Each structure stands twice: as structure tokens, then as C-alpha cells.
Amino acid sequence: MSSTGPAPRPDGTVRVLLAPGHSSLFTAGIASALGRTPGIRLLTTGQAIQGEPDVVLVEDAPGVPVDEVIARLPAPLTAGPPGARRPRIIVMLRDDRVDRILGYLRSDVRGFVCHNAPLRELVTAVRVVFRNEAFLPYGIAALVIEGILPHLPRPDPRPSPSVSELTPREREIFNLMASGISNAEIADACSLSQKTVKFHVSNILRKLGMKNRIQAVVRTRGVPCVSA
């Protein structure tokens, strides 16, 4: 459901809709506070349908599937062809289970605030997602990372090939190639033919498990040169 973000307003105002279907004291308090915040204009549902809000605030409903929570939004706010402009969605989270957060992310939600977050954090989230950026407070970001880590490939437990396995001449050439110079320049510096340098470079890459010279440059960035 990825889409183009809202266009900036000439006066810089962010138009915000508090998603319909919630009438708790909690949401009423948010509406009252946002309505008094400079640079934010709170819309009614009728205004939102006609005037396209920039940001929609959705209150999480524990026990209700994520897809259903999003489906409660008025169709004009979520429908349209791929690439169409749609408002950015912020979820005021009550249930912080990782699978639920990931479900919202898959539904194109780009901002989260905890239901008991201070108003300044909510205002910051509104302004951040309006700029087409994501807003995840530290606690929620940590939960997402913890939820993703078990699904990432495990690092290879085998030790990486060491530069110490190279011959003195190969170490010399490795330092030169890692500095980014060409085979011709290495040949001049070492008084070797380019064919011999090419032979050494191939051996170095093979011994270190590298595919190309670029990996050699990246590997040694910020690392002292190897003693020959």
C-alpha cells in the first residue's frame, strides 16, 4: 500500500485527522490538545474526506486484528491506485507485541507513539511522518529489532581468513592495492611486471576469500596497514 506522501501546505500547516470510531476520554483529550497546537489543524471526518488530511492518528485496539483496525479507516483515505497520495498513518499503540507492530508496518503505518506518551512526542511524530520519514520511539524500535533478529541468518562461526597468511610480498601488494592504486602503479612501486602483479592480486583475493579489489579497499578502511 506504499504511496506518495502528502504535499506541503503553502502555510506549513499539517492537517491531522483523528480516525473515527473512538470516543474515549483519551482520544478526546488528544483532540483538544492537538487543536491548540500551532502548525496543526485538526480535521473532522467530513473535512478529511473532502480535503485530504496529511496525517491520520489511529488508536490501537487490543484484541482486534491489525488488518481490521486499518480497515476501519474511511475508504477514501486508503484506496486509490499505486503511487496515489495518501495520508501518513500514526498508530497510538496499546498492545506492543512485536507481531502486532510488524503487522502495522506491513499495512504502511510509518509512525508509532505509546498511548501514554506526552503530547510533545505525538506532535513530533506528526511532523516527522509528514516529512515522509518514519517515527519509532526507542522502546518500540528496540522491540522491532528484537523481533527481527531471530529471523536473520546467523554469522559464519568460522574465523575469517587472516592477512597474516599472506607472504611478505603479498602483504606489500595487499597494502598497495588496498590504497586504491592500479596494477600498473603497483608494478612500478614494486619493480614488477603487471603480469606478476596480477598473479599476486589473484592469490591475495583467493587466500582472503574476497571477490574483487573493492572488498580489499573496504576491509582495510580505518585499519592500520599490515606490516610487511
mmCIF file of C-alpha atoms in Angstrom:
data_model
loop_
_atom_site.group_PDB
_atom_site.id
_atom_site.type_symbol
_atom_site.label_atom_id
_atom_site.label_comp_id
_atom_site.label_asym_id
_atom_site.label_seq_id
_atom_site.Cartn_x
_atom_site.Cartn_y
_atom_site.Cartn_z
ATOM 1 C CA MET A 1 0.000 0.000 0.000
ATOM 2 C CA SER A 2 3.034 2.252 -0.422
ATOM 3 C CA SER A 3 2.141 5.698 -1.694
ATOM 4 C CA THR A 4 3.356 9.178 -2.398
ATOM 5 C CA GLY A 5 3.336 11.355 0.685
ATOM 6 C CA PRO A 6 1.216 14.456 1.224
ATOM 7 C CA ALA A 7 2.231 17.682 -0.456
ATOM 8 C CA PRO A 8 3.377 20.567 1.798
ATOM 9 C CA ARG A 9 0.727 23.201 2.520
ATOM 10 C CA PRO A 10 1.517 26.805 1.493
ATOM 11 C CA ASP A 11 1.120 27.940 5.111
ATOM 12 C CA GLY A 12 3.107 24.985 6.506
ATOM 13 C CA THR A 13 0.118 23.649 8.452
ATOM 14 C CA VAL A 14 -0.177 19.887 8.958
ATOM 15 C CA ARG A 15 -3.774 18.700 8.651
ATOM 16 C CA VAL A 16 -4.494 15.877 11.070
ATOM 17 C CA LEU A 17 -7.457 13.528 11.326
ATOM 18 C CA LEU A 18 -8.172 11.549 14.467
ATOM 19 C CA ALA A 19 -9.558 8.343 12.966
ATOM 20 C CA PRO A 20 -13.296 7.924 13.571
ATOM 21 C CA GLY A 21 -14.680 5.135 15.704
ATOM 22 C CA HIS A 22 -13.077 6.127 19.006
ATOM 23 C CA SER A 23 -14.784 8.372 21.528
ATOM 24 C CA SER A 24 -12.837 7.673 24.708
ATOM 25 C CA LEU A 25 -11.700 10.365 27.114
ATOM 26 C CA PHE A 26 -8.188 9.525 25.925
ATOM 27 C CA THR A 27 -8.853 10.435 22.298
ATOM 28 C CA ALA A 28 -10.983 13.409 23.304
ATOM 29 C CA GLY A 29 -8.038 14.754 25.290
ATOM 30 C CA ILE A 30 -5.704 14.279 22.328
ATOM 31 C CA ALA A 31 -8.120 16.077 20.030
ATOM 32 C CA SER A 32 -8.381 19.000 22.412
ATOM 33 C CA ALA A 33 -4.601 19.270 22.843
ATOM 34 C CA LEU A 34 -3.775 18.958 19.143
ATOM 35 C CA GLY A 35 -6.423 21.516 18.282
ATOM 36 C CA ARG A 36 -4.484 24.088 20.310
ATOM 37 C CA THR A 37 -1.062 23.204 18.859
ATOM 38 C CA PRO A 38 0.416 25.804 16.476
ATOM 39 C CA GLY A 39 1.027 24.476 12.978
ATOM 40 C CA ILE A 40 -1.509 21.652 13.304
ATOM 41 C CA ARG A 41 -5.089 21.781 12.138
ATOM 42 C CA LEU A 42 -7.401 19.063 13.416
ATOM 43 C CA LEU A 43 -9.991 17.954 10.854
ATOM 44 C CA THR A 44 -13.394 16.395 11.291
ATOM 45 C CA THR A 45 -14.168 13.243 9.313
ATOM 46 C CA GLY A 46 -16.242 15.209 6.824
ATOM 47 C CA GLN A 47 -13.457 17.711 6.253
ATOM 48 C CA ALA A 48 -10.944 14.907 5.869
ATOM 49 C CA ILE A 49 -12.887 13.197 3.105
ATOM 50 C CA GLN A 50 -13.074 16.438 1.155
ATOM 51 C CA GLY A 51 -9.722 17.977 1.998
ATOM 52 C CA GLU A 52 -7.282 15.066 2.241
ATOM 53 C CA PRO A 53 -5.583 15.050 5.648
ATOM 54 C CA ASP A 54 -1.817 14.854 5.783
ATOM 55 C CA VAL A 55 -1.671 12.562 8.818
ATOM 56 C CA VAL A 56 -4.204 10.168 10.345
ATOM 57 C CA LEU A 57 -3.986 9.145 14.005
ATOM 58 C CA VAL A 58 -5.283 5.654 14.677
ATOM 59 C CA GLU A 59 -5.890 4.343 18.194
ATOM 60 C CA ASP A 60 -4.729 0.761 18.575
ATOM 61 C CA ALA A 61 -7.477 -1.611 19.653
ATOM 62 C CA PRO A 62 -6.054 -4.567 21.623
ATOM 63 C CA GLY A 63 -7.745 -7.808 20.660
ATOM 64 C CA VAL A 64 -8.728 -6.503 17.225
ATOM 65 C CA PRO A 65 -6.627 -7.770 14.292
ATOM 66 C CA VAL A 66 -4.351 -5.160 12.771
ATOM 67 C CA ASP A 67 -5.927 -5.505 9.334
ATOM 68 C CA GLU A 68 -9.328 -4.799 10.843
ATOM 69 C CA VAL A 69 -8.068 -1.720 12.693
ATOM 70 C CA ILE A 70 -6.739 -0.287 9.422
ATOM 71 C CA ALA A 71 -9.853 -1.358 7.503
ATOM 72 C CA ARG A 72 -11.960 0.840 9.803
ATOM 73 C CA LEU A 73 -10.463 3.924 8.165
ATOM 74 C CA PRO A 74 -12.707 5.622 5.588
ATOM 75 C CA ALA A 75 -12.051 4.143 2.137
ATOM 76 C CA PRO A 76 -11.020 7.453 0.524
ATOM 77 C CA LEU A 77 -8.069 7.598 2.920
ATOM 78 C CA THR A 78 -6.635 4.193 1.990
ATOM 79 C CA ALA A 79 -7.977 3.426 -1.507
ATOM 80 C CA GLY A 80 -6.573 4.530 -4.817
ATOM 81 C CA PRO A 81 -4.113 3.385 -7.488
ATOM 82 C CA PRO A 82 -0.489 2.579 -6.633
ATOM 83 C CA GLY A 83 1.521 5.757 -6.110
ATOM 84 C CA ALA A 84 -1.543 7.841 -5.263
ATOM 85 C CA ARG A 85 -1.218 10.396 -2.493
ATOM 86 C CA ARG A 86 -2.424 9.078 0.834
ATOM 87 C CA PRO A 87 -2.126 10.417 4.341
ATOM 88 C CA ARG A 88 0.569 9.041 6.582
ATOM 89 C CA ILE A 89 -0.710 6.873 9.438
ATOM 90 C CA ILE A 90 0.401 7.037 13.059
ATOM 91 C CA VAL A 91 -0.758 4.359 15.486
ATOM 92 C CA MET A 92 -1.214 5.218 19.154
ATOM 93 C CA LEU A 93 -0.060 1.856 20.428
ATOM 94 C CA ARG A 94 -1.631 -0.014 23.354
ATOM 95 C CA ASP A 95 -0.525 -3.575 22.548
ATOM 96 C CA ASP A 96 3.239 -3.596 21.956
ATOM 97 C CA ARG A 97 3.666 -7.206 20.879
ATOM 98 C CA VAL A 98 6.249 -7.436 18.109
ATOM 99 C CA ASP A 99 3.987 -9.297 15.679
ATOM 100 C CA ARG A 100 1.396 -6.544 16.041
ATOM 101 C CA ILE A 101 3.928 -3.776 15.400
ATOM 102 C CA LEU A 102 5.228 -5.613 12.330
ATOM 103 C CA GLY A 103 1.659 -6.064 11.137
ATOM 104 C CA TYR A 104 1.114 -2.319 11.273
ATOM 105 C CA LEU A 105 4.365 -1.712 9.408
ATOM 106 C CA ARG A 106 3.188 -4.079 6.668
ATOM 107 C CA SER A 107 -0.009 -2.019 6.489
ATOM 108 C CA ASP A 108 2.049 1.082 5.607
ATOM 109 C CA VAL A 109 1.970 2.618 9.089
ATOM 110 C CA ARG A 110 5.005 4.865 9.418
ATOM 111 C CA GLY A 111 4.735 6.201 12.928
ATOM 112 C CA PHE A 112 4.077 4.881 16.417
ATOM 113 C CA VAL A 113 3.593 6.513 19.796
ATOM 114 C CA CYS A 114 2.705 4.799 23.037
ATOM 115 C CA HIS A 115 -0.798 5.570 24.259
ATOM 116 C CA ASN A 116 0.614 7.286 27.351
ATOM 117 C CA ALA A 117 3.293 9.298 25.527
ATOM 118 C CA PRO A 118 3.471 13.049 26.276
ATOM 119 C CA LEU A 119 1.834 15.412 23.799
ATOM 120 C CA ARG A 120 5.201 16.736 22.593
ATOM 121 C CA GLU A 121 6.130 13.242 21.377
ATOM 122 C CA LEU A 122 2.882 12.917 19.465
ATOM 123 C CA VAL A 123 3.388 16.337 17.891
ATOM 124 C CA THR A 124 6.934 15.350 16.913
ATOM 125 C CA ALA A 125 5.644 12.127 15.362
ATOM 126 C CA VAL A 126 3.067 14.059 13.333
ATOM 127 C CA ARG A 127 5.692 16.399 11.941
ATOM 128 C CA VAL A 128 8.192 13.627 11.248
ATOM 129 C CA VAL A 129 5.826 11.372 9.284
ATOM 130 C CA PHE A 130 4.512 14.419 7.417
ATOM 131 C CA ARG A 131 8.063 14.752 6.039
ATOM 132 C CA ASN A 132 7.738 11.174 4.727
ATOM 133 C CA GLU A 133 10.021 9.830 7.440
ATOM 134 C CA ALA A 134 9.385 7.062 9.971
ATOM 135 C CA PHE A 135 8.889 7.701 13.682
ATOM 136 C CA LEU A 136 9.594 4.865 16.110
ATOM 137 C CA PRO A 137 10.342 5.757 19.733
ATOM 138 C CA TYR A 138 13.345 3.964 21.224
ATOM 139 C CA GLY A 139 11.286 1.358 23.093
ATOM 140 C CA ILE A 140 9.268 0.400 20.018
ATOM 141 C CA ALA A 141 12.333 0.382 17.759
ATOM 142 C CA ALA A 142 14.065 -1.972 20.210
ATOM 143 C CA LEU A 143 11.087 -4.337 20.107
ATOM 144 C CA VAL A 144 11.165 -4.356 16.298
ATOM 145 C CA ILE A 145 14.884 -5.147 16.280
ATOM 146 C CA GLU A 146 14.435 -7.938 18.820
ATOM 147 C CA GLY A 147 11.603 -9.354 16.751
ATOM 148 C CA ILE A 148 13.628 -9.342 13.536
ATOM 149 C CA LEU A 149 16.936 -10.660 14.879
ATOM 150 C CA PRO A 150 15.809 -14.312 15.268
ATOM 151 C CA HIS A 151 14.934 -14.373 11.565
ATOM 152 C CA LEU A 152 18.289 -13.061 10.326
ATOM 153 C CA PRO A 153 20.941 -15.506 9.074
ATOM 154 C CA ARG A 154 23.432 -16.496 11.727
ATOM 155 C CA PRO A 155 27.013 -15.271 11.280
ATOM 156 C CA ASP A 156 29.504 -17.792 9.976
ATOM 157 C CA PRO A 157 31.249 -19.217 13.076
ATOM 158 C CA ARG A 158 34.365 -19.981 11.068
ATOM 159 C CA PRO A 159 37.200 -17.460 11.533
ATOM 160 C CA SER A 160 37.783 -15.030 8.675
ATOM 161 C CA PRO A 161 40.924 -15.581 6.615
ATOM 162 C CA SER A 162 43.789 -13.541 8.086
ATOM 163 C CA VAL A 163 46.190 -11.225 6.314
ATOM 164 C CA SER A 164 48.912 -12.988 8.309
ATOM 165 C CA GLU A 165 48.507 -15.923 5.919
ATOM 166 C CA LEU A 166 49.964 -13.839 3.080
ATOM 167 C CA THR A 167 53.619 -13.948 2.101
ATOM 168 C CA PRO A 168 55.703 -10.807 2.732
ATOM 169 C CA ARG A 169 55.461 -9.828 -0.948
ATOM 170 C CA GLU A 170 51.690 -10.424 -0.954
ATOM 171 C CA ARG A 171 51.303 -8.265 2.148
ATOM 172 C CA GLU A 172 53.210 -5.484 0.433
ATOM 173 C CA ILE A 173 50.990 -5.695 -2.622
ATOM 174 C CA PHE A 174 47.865 -6.021 -0.470
ATOM 175 C CA ASN A 175 48.680 -2.720 1.286
ATOM 176 C CA LEU A 176 49.177 -1.037 -2.076
ATOM 177 C CA MET A 177 46.009 -2.423 -3.686
ATOM 178 C CA ALA A 178 44.018 -1.533 -0.560
ATOM 179 C CA SER A 179 45.120 2.081 -1.011
ATOM 180 C CA GLY A 180 43.210 2.057 -4.296
ATOM 181 C CA ILE A 181 46.039 2.241 -6.835
ATOM 182 C CA SER A 182 46.080 0.289 -10.100
ATOM 183 C CA ASN A 183 48.076 -2.805 -11.030
ATOM 184 C CA ALA A 184 50.317 -0.656 -13.234
ATOM 185 C CA GLU A 185 51.119 1.639 -10.317
ATOM 186 C CA ILE A 186 51.778 -1.337 -8.041
ATOM 187 C CA ALA A 187 54.113 -2.765 -10.694
ATOM 188 C CA ASP A 188 56.102 0.479 -10.797
ATOM 189 C CA ALA A 189 56.278 0.707 -6.992
ATOM 190 C CA CYS A 190 57.472 -2.894 -6.598
ATOM 191 C CA SER A 191 59.616 -3.105 -9.766
ATOM 192 C CA LEU A 192 57.498 -5.978 -11.052
ATOM 193 C CA SER A 193 55.732 -6.679 -14.336
ATOM 194 C CA GLN A 194 51.981 -6.098 -14.477
ATOM 195 C CA LYS A 195 51.507 -9.796 -15.223
ATOM 196 C CA THR A 196 53.296 -10.710 -11.972
ATOM 197 C CA VAL A 197 51.250 -8.159 -10.008
ATOM 198 C CA LYS A 198 48.039 -9.583 -11.469
ATOM 199 C CA PHE A 199 49.156 -13.068 -10.385
ATOM 200 C CA HIS A 200 49.821 -11.848 -6.819
ATOM 201 C CA VAL A 201 46.490 -9.980 -6.638
ATOM 202 C CA SER A 202 44.609 -13.118 -7.680
ATOM 203 C CA ASN A 203 46.378 -15.140 -4.986
ATOM 204 C CA ILE A 204 45.657 -12.482 -2.340
ATOM 205 C CA LEU A 205 41.948 -12.356 -3.141
ATOM 206 C CA ARG A 206 41.738 -16.150 -3.122
ATOM 207 C CA LYS A 207 43.518 -16.501 0.225
ATOM 208 C CA LEU A 208 41.386 -13.815 1.885
ATOM 209 C CA GLY A 209 38.097 -15.052 0.409
ATOM 210 C CA MET A 210 37.484 -11.794 -1.441
ATOM 211 C CA LYS A 211 35.795 -11.479 -4.812
ATOM 212 C CA ASN A 212 37.384 -8.249 -6.013
ATOM 213 C CA ARG A 213 39.731 -5.380 -5.182
ATOM 214 C CA ILE A 214 36.880 -3.242 -3.854
ATOM 215 C CA GLN A 215 36.418 -5.640 -0.943
ATOM 216 C CA ALA A 216 40.119 -5.258 -0.139
ATOM 217 C CA VAL A 217 39.736 -1.482 -0.008
ATOM 218 C CA VAL A 218 36.620 -1.671 2.176
ATOM 219 C CA ARG A 219 38.184 -4.223 4.532
ATOM 220 C CA THR A 220 41.165 -2.003 5.334
ATOM 221 C CA ARG A 221 39.380 1.343 5.699
ATOM 222 C CA GLY A 222 40.270 2.683 9.116
ATOM 223 C CA VAL A 223 42.634 -0.252 9.793
ATOM 224 C CA PRO A 224 46.408 0.333 10.030
ATOM 225 C CA CYS A 225 48.440 -1.034 7.139
ATOM 226 C CA VAL A 226 49.698 -4.556 7.543
ATOM 227 C CA SER A 227 53.380 -4.848 8.328
ATOM 228 C CA ALA A 228 55.267 -6.468 5.510
#
